Amino acid sequence: MTLDINLSPLYRVQGNEPDDALGTAAFQPPQNSARGREQDRLIVYLALVGNAVVTTSEYRALVESVADAFYQTPHSITNALRAAASSLNQTLLNRNLSPEHRGEYALAWLALAALREQQCIFSLNGPVHAYSFGANGARHYFEPTISGRGAGASQTLNIYYAQAEVSADDLLLFCGRVPDAWNAALQDAQPTSFAALRRRLTSLTSEDLNAALIRFADGTGLVNLLRGTTIAKTEEPPQPATSDSPSNPEADSAPTADAHFAQPSAYPQPAADEDDPLNKLPRKAETRDFPASIPRAKPKAESSAEEESVNAGVAEKIEEEKTVVAEEAPTESEAQIPLPRVARRRERQEPAPWMRQAAKGVISFMQSVRVASAESGERLRRFLPRLLPDEERRSEFLSSASFMGFLAAVIPLIIVTIAIVIYLRFGRNEQYETYYNQAAQLEQQALKASDPVEQRVAWENVLENLDQAEKHSVTSDSSKLRQEAQTRRDQLLGILRMQFSPAFSVKPNVNISRMAASESGLYLLDAEKGEALRAVPSGNGGFELDATFNCKPGVGNPVGHLVDILTLPLVNIYDATLLGIDAGGNLLYCKPGATPQTGLPPPPDTNWGRVTRFFMNAGNLYVLDAPKRAVWVYVGKESAFVDRPYFFFGQQTPTQDAIDFVVSGDEMYLLHSDGRVSFCSYSRINTSASNCQDPVKKANPFPAYKNLDLFGEAHFTQILFAAPPDPSLLLLDAEHQTVMRFAPRAFELQNQFQPTTGKVNPIPPSPISAVTVSPDHVLYLAADGQVYFSANMP
């Protein structure tokens, strides 16, 4: 974090400009952030509109709940921004639809900005304006057709995403309603400084204001709240800062905040109206957790005569409540606050014409249902008796209790069935159209974008809206748009999709920890039993287990549970096809239709700690003893190893967290548990000159990843070589079911292999436990006790 965030609210209510403004805040990533959020700082601008009344504590809780949802959502930034907006949308929607708040509503116009290093991605929900001012000029972000009406209006969440690269002295402005006097000033704005722009905007108009101005400055990642142009509060970054002073040169002091919320929460209570009878009514303060109901305003007393009609019991109850209020008076921070577009009190008034029309429509619909129910009952009453043979039995049937009970049960079922059919025919289609049209609009935004990051974000938004649309209906249009969006996104990220098939018709339910493949078979290591299994091609295009293959340790041999396996060259002294090793360095040679044979190579001079992996290259066997930070090399003679091994490393040795490795000639790559890769070379001239580079820097040449840490979010568990003659290195990202291919030495990402998406992908959403590549370019992945394979790996 090299940029400080200086946040200054532009807030004016009835001519007053208080120092503090609710709804504007900036947050540092907390220690318990989800994966991928550790380096993201969040700016929140929230403006409530409607006829409800909110308290200061409720406003704070809304803002903090947005930040909590953001930092608890892993993976991509856009996914976290959507989760934060969805959390606020659901909270307000539940309140607006609750019976106890009938007639009251509150909508949120929300702008979120996530800053990672110098990349700023922001989302707009509702008709919010965003302006960026930098060395390249000013830019206005405003797409009300995409951002919708705001959070709390409906289940459908409309979000407009944008991104900007920021640097020191760049400015951002968020505003719900832009005063007319600002339009010309913002369109051609070329501010010389942060203070100059702020003074200009506040002096151009005397209207009420609700906006947030943000300035980025060189620093150590502080978050500063500014009152005017003076720092009022500072929030430290997660790590200790290297400077004791804030980056704003105009500040005299910068006290450290004790929370992530970067603004004071209390707002002065407005002066009471002595003539207002509401001020004389008792009010009881209650302590309750968010989301608390937004208090409803009480109507004015209509006449003194009505007050006199209150009976003695009610009057006594009021006196009791007055006593409670005197003891539990609300604090100033819980007082109701005036906000632009949020009414402080709601008077009784006539309903709007559209509300009356909607009520008439509901009543008409209910009457139609009743009429239809009555008509259906009468028709059934007339029709069913005709099935009886004579008039007497008809009369008895019509008057029977069982017949009346039958009608009472059947008619509601018919009505409910009709309602469900109507919803499935029209309601689901309406939801589909809403999401699909939004995806189509975002497609046009993606096609017009020239920056790779903007293109990636736009295509991801298209896919997110298609996911919502296809929950209601899957059409040829949505499938076609999904295919285009997925293909274009994959091209930007260097992803190659492969179609996998399950290897076994019946899942063997084996806990597979390692795999090895030849042109004639596939070998699996059962981690629980420590034995190896062989699978051969079957007639149905898949594989079946070879019952003649025996590679069980401890059965007529001293070998313990196997920890690793590898395929052997065709020519070897044991005529075996597979070699296994246990934690004590003992070898097991296995082949179909034969009893396994034991190999007992001499241990190293320092003896074994615990063997974890081994690798064969040019006939030599390399054995990794991770606890002792050693790799021992056996010189092979037709896959027999009878001589003592030599130590691979010189002055430098790897750390104990190595989990896998590969060797090519005198060069070795080691994968560590934290995902880093180290490179070591062996010197045959002077063994002490052997050295290691730890870590090797991974290079990502795809510009669409500019604001993402692809390698930091990956969970690498295995390293291997691609099929010959390709010299590339492969890393398995188990969590994301991805195999990344890197160029050797330079360790630059070339591309990624991932399964196809959607229903055609048979692999369950679980981590990959093992990977291998056969000499004929077949890629195998093991997950959830099953093996999946894809031929013709590029």
XYZ file of N, CA, C and O in Angstrom, residues 321-465:
580
model
N -44.568 4.967 31.425
C -43.588 5.069 30.360
C -42.757 6.334 30.485
O -41.569 6.358 30.163
N -43.370 7.421 30.958
C -42.605 8.655 31.158
C -41.503 8.426 32.188
O -40.396 8.936 32.046
N -41.819 7.664 33.238
C -40.806 7.384 34.258
C -39.657 6.584 33.664
O -38.487 6.845 33.930
N -39.992 5.586 32.803
C -38.952 4.776 32.165
C -38.086 5.619 31.260
O -36.864 5.509 31.237
N -38.724 6.515 30.501
C -37.968 7.366 29.580
C -37.025 8.280 30.340
O -35.905 8.560 29.913
N -37.469 8.775 31.484
C -36.599 9.654 32.264
C -35.352 8.928 32.717
O -34.290 9.532 32.843
N -35.483 7.587 32.946
C -34.320 6.824 33.374
C -33.483 6.332 32.204
O -32.286 6.130 32.330
N -34.133 6.104 31.024
C -33.442 5.536 29.869
C -33.506 6.486 28.677
O -33.850 6.108 27.576
N -33.201 7.742 28.893
C -33.283 8.719 27.815
C -32.292 8.382 26.724
O -31.175 7.979 27.007
N -32.666 8.534 25.464
C -31.750 8.209 24.373
C -30.579 9.169 24.341
O -30.722 10.356 24.628
N -29.411 8.640 23.995
C -28.226 9.485 23.864
C -28.284 10.257 22.571
O -29.057 9.967 21.669
N -27.385 11.253 22.504
C -27.389 12.107 21.310
C -27.060 11.314 20.064
O -27.587 11.590 18.997
N -26.197 10.265 20.166
C -25.818 9.495 18.985
C -26.952 8.634 18.485
O -26.908 8.146 17.372
N -28.015 8.424 19.331
C -29.156 7.645 18.889
C -30.298 8.527 18.421
O -31.362 8.052 18.078
N -30.074 9.830 18.434
C -31.135 10.744 18.034
C -31.380 10.647 16.551
O -30.504 10.313 15.781
N -32.606 10.951 16.133
C -32.934 10.939 14.714
C -32.213 12.076 14.023
O -32.074 13.160 14.558
N -31.752 11.816 12.804
C -30.943 12.797 12.099
C -31.632 13.213 10.827
O -32.313 12.426 10.180
N -31.492 14.468 10.434
C -32.038 14.905 9.149
C -31.052 14.580 8.048
O -29.873 14.811 8.174
N -31.520 14.028 6.966
C -30.692 13.709 5.813
C -31.365 14.240 4.561
O -32.586 14.296 4.481
N -30.587 14.602 3.569
C -31.208 14.975 2.292
C -32.026 13.810 1.760
O -31.560 12.672 1.734
N -33.233 14.055 1.400
C -34.135 13.080 0.792
C -34.637 12.038 1.770
O -35.257 11.071 1.375
N -34.330 12.148 3.073
C -34.878 11.222 4.052
C -35.726 12.037 5.028
O -35.199 12.862 5.742
N -37.035 11.800 5.078
C -37.930 12.609 5.891
C -37.731 12.299 7.363
O -37.574 11.153 7.752
N -37.738 13.353 8.200
C -37.550 13.155 9.638
C -38.840 12.675 10.280
O -38.837 11.896 11.200
N -39.969 13.141 9.833
C -41.252 12.675 10.336
C -42.182 12.462 9.157
O -42.087 13.153 8.138
N -43.064 11.498 9.326
C -44.008 11.206 8.269
C -45.404 11.561 8.744
O -45.928 10.973 9.685
N -46.002 12.556 8.115
C -47.347 12.979 8.469
C -48.366 12.061 7.788
O -48.109 11.453 6.757
N -49.562 11.963 8.384
C -50.647 11.248 7.728
C -51.074 12.043 6.497
O -51.321 13.231 6.568
N -51.133 11.356 5.386
C -51.486 12.041 4.151
C -52.254 11.077 3.262
O -52.264 9.870 3.471
N -52.901 11.626 2.287
C -53.663 10.820 1.343
C -52.708 9.976 0.506
O -51.642 10.440 0.128
N -53.057 8.729 0.220
C -52.179 7.905 -0.624
C -52.071 8.470 -2.027
O -52.980 9.117 -2.529
N -50.929 8.192 -2.640
C -50.691 8.662 -4.002
C -51.660 7.983 -4.969
O -52.147 6.871 -4.718
N -51.956 8.617 -6.125
C -52.895 8.013 -7.092
C -52.455 6.619 -7.532
O -53.291 5.723 -7.688
N -51.159 6.423 -7.732
C -50.732 5.100 -8.192
C -50.966 4.033 -7.141
O -51.233 2.867 -7.462
N -50.880 4.445 -5.833
C -51.140 3.483 -4.770
C -52.621 3.101 -4.740
O -52.969 1.925 -4.550
N -53.496 4.105 -4.949
C -54.927 3.803 -4.991
C -55.249 2.875 -6.161
O -56.031 1.934 -6.044
N -54.614 3.150 -7.312
C -54.852 2.316 -8.491
C -54.364 0.885 -8.259
O -55.019 -0.091 -8.642
N -53.196 0.748 -7.606
C -52.673 -0.585 -7.326
C -53.585 -1.337 -6.365
O -53.820 -2.544 -6.523
N -54.106 -0.610 -5.353
C -55.014 -1.253 -4.413
C -56.284 -1.730 -5.102
O -56.787 -2.827 -4.836
N -56.812 -0.891 -6.020
C -58.001 -1.308 -6.766
C -57.714 -2.569 -7.582
O -58.550 -3.466 -7.688
N -56.518 -2.615 -8.179
C -56.166 -3.790 -8.976
C -56.100 -5.051 -8.134
O -56.558 -6.121 -8.550
N -55.525 -4.932 -6.919
C -55.436 -6.093 -6.030
C -56.828 -6.557 -5.624
O -57.134 -7.764 -5.606
N -57.693 -5.602 -5.283
C -59.057 -5.960 -4.872
C -59.796 -6.629 -6.025
O -60.500 -7.634 -5.849
N -59.634 -6.091 -7.256
C -60.291 -6.688 -8.419
C -59.816 -8.114 -8.643
O -60.604 -9.008 -8.965
N -58.509 -8.333 -8.471
C -57.959 -9.678 -8.659
C -58.533 -10.650 -7.625
O -58.912 -11.783 -7.952
N -58.627 -10.202 -6.362
C -59.175 -11.064 -5.313
C -60.643 -11.393 -5.596
O -61.086 -12.535 -5.402
N -61.400 -10.391 -6.067
C -62.793 -10.648 -6.395
C -62.917 -11.634 -7.557
O -63.781 -12.512 -7.561
N -61.997 -11.502 -8.540
C -62.030 -12.425 -9.675
C -61.747 -13.848 -9.227
O -62.364 -14.807 -9.711
N -60.783 -13.986 -8.295
C -60.479 -15.326 -7.773
C -61.682 -15.910 -7.062
O -62.014 -17.097 -7.215
N -62.357 -15.084 -6.271
C -63.535 -15.588 -5.556
C -64.630 -16.004 -6.528
O -65.272 -17.052 -6.359
N -64.883 -15.180 -7.544
C -65.912 -15.510 -8.534
C -65.540 -16.801 -9.263
O -66.377 -17.689 -9.464
N -64.242 -16.918 -9.655
C -63.812 -18.121 -10.365
C -63.948 -19.343 -9.479
O -64.338 -20.425 -9.933
N -63.635 -19.193 -8.196
C -63.769 -20.309 -7.267
C -65.225 -20.732 -7.134
O -65.540 -21.923 -7.151
N -66.133 -19.738 -7.014
C -67.559 -20.056 -6.893
C -68.084 -20.733 -8.159
O -68.828 -21.718 -8.100
N -67.703 -20.191 -9.313
C -68.170 -20.783 -10.572
C -67.639 -22.196 -10.754
O -68.369 -23.097 -11.196
N -66.355 -22.417 -10.391
C -65.782 -23.754 -10.520
C -66.498 -24.734 -9.604
O -66.788 -25.874 -9.994
N -66.810 -24.289 -8.380
C -67.525 -25.159 -7.455
C -68.908 -25.520 -7.953
O -69.341 -26.667 -7.854
N -69.602 -24.518 -8.514
C -70.958 -24.773 -9.016
C -70.940 -25.732 -10.197
O -71.769 -26.639 -10.310
N -69.940 -25.553 -11.086
C -69.860 -26.448 -12.240
C -69.541 -27.874 -11.813
O -70.070 -28.838 -12.372
N -68.644 -28.025 -10.818
C -68.361 -29.366 -10.319
C -69.591 -29.973 -9.652
O -69.850 -31.173 -9.772
N -70.336 -29.133 -8.949
C -71.561 -29.630 -8.297
C -72.556 -30.148 -9.328
O -73.280 -31.108 -9.078
N -72.583 -29.495 -10.478
C -73.524 -29.931 -11.521
C -73.011 -31.140 -12.312
O -73.785 -31.991 -12.740
N -71.688 -31.201 -12.487
C -71.142 -32.231 -13.365
C -70.977 -33.579 -12.666
O -71.385 -34.621 -13.195
N -70.422 -33.582 -11.475
C -70.123 -34.854 -10.823
C -71.364 -35.701 -10.558
O -71.326 -36.928 -10.761
N -72.512 -35.103 -10.136
C -73.695 -35.963 -9.911
C -74.186 -36.652 -11.178
O -74.838 -37.694 -11.105
N -73.911 -36.076 -12.335
C -74.394 -36.697 -13.574
C -73.731 -38.038 -13.838
O -74.208 -38.818 -14.668
N -72.645 -38.283 -13.164
C -71.988 -39.577 -13.319
C -72.757 -40.679 -12.596
O -72.510 -41.866 -12.833
N -73.706 -40.284 -11.686
C -74.504 -41.272 -10.948
C -75.714 -41.692 -11.771
O -76.242 -40.919 -12.586
N -76.252 -42.902 -11.555
C -77.291 -43.450 -12.459
C -78.670 -42.840 -12.306
O -79.393 -42.725 -13.273
N -79.108 -42.425 -11.104
C -80.492 -41.966 -10.977
C -80.544 -40.684 -10.174
O -79.578 -40.275 -9.528
N -81.726 -40.028 -10.200
C -81.921 -38.723 -9.590
C -81.813 -38.788 -8.080
O -81.286 -37.889 -7.434
N -82.290 -39.884 -7.476
C -82.284 -39.998 -6.030
C -80.848 -40.011 -5.497
O -80.517 -39.362 -4.516
N -80.008 -40.774 -6.172
C -78.614 -40.837 -5.727
C -77.898 -39.510 -5.947
O -77.011 -39.138 -5.196
N -78.298 -38.808 -7.001
C -77.700 -37.484 -7.214
C -78.001 -36.572 -6.039
O -77.144 -35.827 -5.545
N -79.261 -36.566 -5.609
C -79.657 -35.687 -4.498
C -78.898 -36.046 -3.227
O -78.418 -35.174 -2.494
N -78.795 -37.350 -2.952
C -78.066 -37.768 -1.770
C -76.593 -37.363 -1.857
O -75.979 -36.942 -0.870
N -76.025 -37.492 -3.040
C -74.605 -37.151 -3.215
C -74.362 -35.662 -3.028
O -73.400 -35.232 -2.403
N -75.291 -34.839 -3.603
C -75.127 -33.391 -3.492
C -75.209 -32.915 -2.049
O -74.529 -31.960 -1.655
N -76.018 -33.544 -1.259
C -76.207 -33.096 0.117
C -75.253 -33.768 1.093
O -75.265 -33.451 2.279
N -74.430 -34.681 0.615
C -73.530 -35.402 1.520
C -72.385 -34.501 1.979
O -71.916 -33.633 1.238
N -71.904 -34.751 3.195
C -70.773 -33.973 3.741
C -69.478 -34.297 3.016
O -68.602 -33.438 2.859
N -69.344 -35.546 2.563
C -68.109 -35.923 1.871
C -67.946 -35.158 0.564
O -66.831 -34.771 0.189
N -69.073 -34.949 -0.134
C -68.993 -34.201 -1.395
C -68.590 -32.753 -1.134
O -67.744 -32.184 -1.852
N -69.181 -32.124 -0.117
C -68.831 -30.741 0.199
C -67.368 -30.637 0.641
O -66.659 -29.698 0.282
N -66.911 -31.627 1.411
C -65.500 -31.626 1.801
C -64.578 -31.799 0.612
O -63.495 -31.196 0.545
N -65.026 -32.629 -0.334
C -64.229 -32.831 -1.553
C -64.074 -31.521 -2.323
O -62.985 -31.162 -2.772
N -65.182 -30.785 -2.457
C -65.111 -29.499 -3.163
C -64.207 -28.520 -2.413
O -63.410 -27.787 -3.026
N -64.305 -28.507 -1.083
C -63.488 -27.570 -0.302
C -62.000 -27.868 -0.451
O -61.168 -26.963 -0.356
N -61.652 -29.115 -0.707
C -60.232 -29.468 -0.857
C -59.746 -29.289 -2.288
O -58.605 -28.868 -2.517
N -60.598 -29.603 -3.264
C -60.164 -29.591 -4.662
C -60.060 -28.190 -5.226
O -59.090 -27.851 -5.928
N -61.027 -27.333 -4.927
C -61.052 -26.002 -5.549
C -59.816 -25.182 -5.197
O -59.185 -24.592 -6.081
N -59.370 -25.118 -3.915
C -58.110 -24.388 -3.650
C -56.920 -24.975 -4.391
O -56.045 -24.230 -4.848
N -56.882 -26.304 -4.534
C -55.769 -26.913 -5.269
C -55.768 -26.474 -6.719
O -54.715 -26.220 -7.313
N -56.962 -26.380 -7.305
C -57.051 -25.943 -8.697
C -56.574 -24.506 -8.833
O -55.804 -24.159 -9.746
N -57.003 -23.639 -7.900
C -56.616 -22.232 -7.958
C -55.100 -22.091 -7.793
O -54.429 -21.347 -8.523
N -54.523 -22.827 -6.820
C -53.083 -22.754 -6.597
C -52.321 -23.261 -7.819
O -51.304 -22.681 -8.230
N -52.807 -24.341 -8.428
C -52.145 -24.880 -9.621
C -52.143 -23.865 -10.750
O -51.126 -23.664 -11.444
N -53.281 -23.188 -10.939
C -53.362 -22.167 -11.985
C -52.391 -21.031 -11.702
O -51.688 -20.532 -12.603
N -52.315 -20.618 -10.426
C -51.398 -19.526 -10.069
C -49.950 -19.919 -10.330
O -49.156 -19.122 -10.837
N -49.588 -21.172 -9.997
C -48.213 -21.625 -10.228
C -47.902 -21.660 -11.714
O -46.825 -21.246 -12.150
N -48.848 -22.134 -12.500
C -48.633 -22.188 -13.952
C -48.444 -20.788 -14.520
O -47.570 -20.549 -15.361
N -49.244 -19.838 -14.033
C -49.125 -18.462 -14.520
C -47.765 -17.884 -14.150
O -47.103 -17.225 -14.960
N -47.306 -18.160 -12.911
C -45.996 -17.640 -12.513
C -44.877 -18.261 -13.349
O -43.970 -17.570 -13.807
N -44.941 -19.584 -13.531
C -43.895 -20.240 -14.310
C -43.902 -19.770 -15.751
O -42.858 -19.746 -16.413
N -45.083 -19.387 -16.234
C -45.164 -18.960 -17.640
C -44.761 -17.512 -17.832
O -44.097 -17.161 -18.806
N -45.134 -16.653 -16.871
C -44.893 -15.221 -17.068
C -43.897 -14.639 -16.059
O -43.025 -13.855 -16.430
N -44.021 -15.009 -14.751
C -43.139 -14.419 -13.743
C -41.684 -14.762 -13.961
O -40.809 -13.904 -13.901
N -41.393 -16.042 -14.214
C -40.010 -16.449 -14.432
C -39.450 -15.815 -15.686
O -38.275 -15.446 -15.746
N -40.282 -15.692 -16.717
C -39.806 -15.057 -17.944
C -39.453 -13.594 -17.710
O -38.492 -13.080 -18.300
N -40.217 -12.923 -16.849
C -39.917 -11.520 -16.577
C -38.575 -11.382 -15.859
O -37.773 -10.507 -16.183
N -38.306 -12.272 -14.883
C -37.019 -12.240 -14.206
C -35.887 -12.543 -15.182
O -34.829 -11.907 -15.152
N -36.124 -13.503 -16.051
C -35.101 -13.838 -17.053
C -34.801 -12.634 -17.941
O -33.630 -12.303 -18.197
N -35.862 -11.967 -18.430
C -35.663 -10.834 -19.324
C -34.882 -9.721 -18.647
O -34.024 -9.073 -19.263
N -35.149 -9.491 -17.355
C -34.453 -8.423 -16.638
C -32.948 -8.678 -16.605
O -32.140 -7.812 -16.953
N -32.566 -9.879 -16.190
C -31.136 -10.197 -16.093
C -30.490 -10.315 -17.472
O -29.345 -9.898 -17.671
N -31.208 -10.894 -18.422
C -30.608 -11.062 -19.752
C -30.378 -9.701 -20.420
O -29.332 -9.474 -21.048
N -31.348 -8.787 -20.299
C -31.175 -7.458 -20.901
C -30.006 -6.717 -20.265
O -29.261 -6.009 -20.951
N -29.838 -6.888 -18.955
C -28.701 -6.241 -18.299
C -27.389 -6.852 -18.795
O -26.404 -6.140 -19.011
N -27.368 -8.176 -19.005
C -26.169 -8.820 -19.540
C -25.874 -8.327 -20.952
O -24.707 -8.110 -21.324
N -26.919 -8.116 -21.760
C -26.716 -7.622 -23.122
C -26.151 -6.202 -23.119
O -25.296 -5.852 -23.947
N -26.620 -5.356 -22.176
C -26.072 -4.008 -22.072
C -24.601 -4.043 -21.664
O -23.770 -3.300 -22.195
N -24.264 -4.930 -20.730
C -22.876 -5.048 -20.311
C -22.000 -5.604 -21.426
O -20.805 -5.302 -21.494
N -22.578 -6.418 -22.297
C -21.812 -6.916 -23.444
C -21.369 -5.753 -24.329
O -20.214 -5.702 -24.786
N -22.266 -4.815 -24.585
C -21.903 -3.654 -25.395
C -20.824 -2.822 -24.707
O -19.912 -2.301 -25.360
N -20.911 -2.719 -23.386
C -19.877 -2.001 -22.635
C -18.535 -2.691 -22.782
O -17.490 -2.037 -22.940
N -18.528 -4.027 -22.751
C -17.284 -4.779 -22.885
C -16.695 -4.633 -24.282
O -15.475 -4.528 -24.447
N -17.538 -4.632 -25.311
C -17.050 -4.531 -26.681
C -16.455 -3.149 -26.965
O -15.553 -3.016 -27.797
N -16.965 -2.122 -26.275
C -16.466 -0.770 -26.503
C -15.173 -0.495 -25.723
O -14.432 0.412 -26.074
N -14.935 -1.262 -24.657
C -13.765 -1.020 -23.816
C -12.491 -1.397 -24.561
O -12.459 -2.352 -25.341
N -11.439 -0.640 -24.319
C -10.142 -0.914 -24.943
C -9.118 -1.422 -23.932
O -8.178 -2.117 -24.306
N -9.292 -1.082 -22.666
C -8.362 -1.526 -21.633
C -8.656 -2.982 -21.276
O -9.824 -3.355 -21.038
N -7.644 -3.861 -21.224
C -7.889 -5.281 -20.921
C -8.561 -5.517 -19.571
O -9.372 -6.431 -19.436
N -8.228 -4.701 -18.561
C -8.844 -4.875 -17.253
C -10.328 -4.536 -17.324
O -11.175 -5.259 -16.778
N -10.672 -3.446 -17.993
C -12.077 -3.076 -18.151
C -12.829 -4.153 -18.921
O -13.980 -4.479 -18.608
N -12.188 -4.714 -19.933
C -12.827 -5.773 -20.700
C -13.095 -6.999 -19.819
O -14.192 -7.576 -19.856
N -12.102 -7.376 -19.028
C -12.291 -8.544 -18.168
C -13.423 -8.323 -17.171
O -14.293 -9.198 -17.002
N -13.433 -7.173 -16.504
C -14.474 -6.884 -15.526
C -15.847 -6.892 -16.188
O -16.817 -7.450 -15.640
N -15.942 -6.308 -17.384
C -17.236 -6.253 -18.074
C -17.720 -7.650 -18.447
O -18.898 -7.992 -18.263
N -16.835 -8.493 -18.967
C -17.258 -9.853 -19.340
C -17.620 -10.678 -18.111
O -18.537 -11.513 -18.165
N -16.940 -10.461 -16.999
C -17.313 -11.165 -15.774
C -18.693 -10.724 -15.300
O -19.480 -11.545 -14.790
N -19.021 -9.453 -15.472
C -20.359 -8.971 -15.109
C -21.416 -9.576 -16.018
O -22.533 -9.868 -15.575
N -21.082 -9.746 -17.290
C -22.020 -10.405 -18.209
C -22.319 -11.817 -17.712
O -23.480 -12.253 -17.660
N -21.287 -12.553 -17.326
C -21.475 -13.929 -16.867
C -22.260 -13.985 -15.560
O -23.097 -14.881 -15.382
N -22.047 -13.027 -14.676
C -22.787 -13.016 -13.416
C -24.273 -12.792 -13.664
O -25.124 -13.437 -13.037
N -24.616 -11.891 -14.568
C -26.027 -11.648 -14.875
C -26.651 -12.826 -15.613
O -27.828 -13.139 -15.409
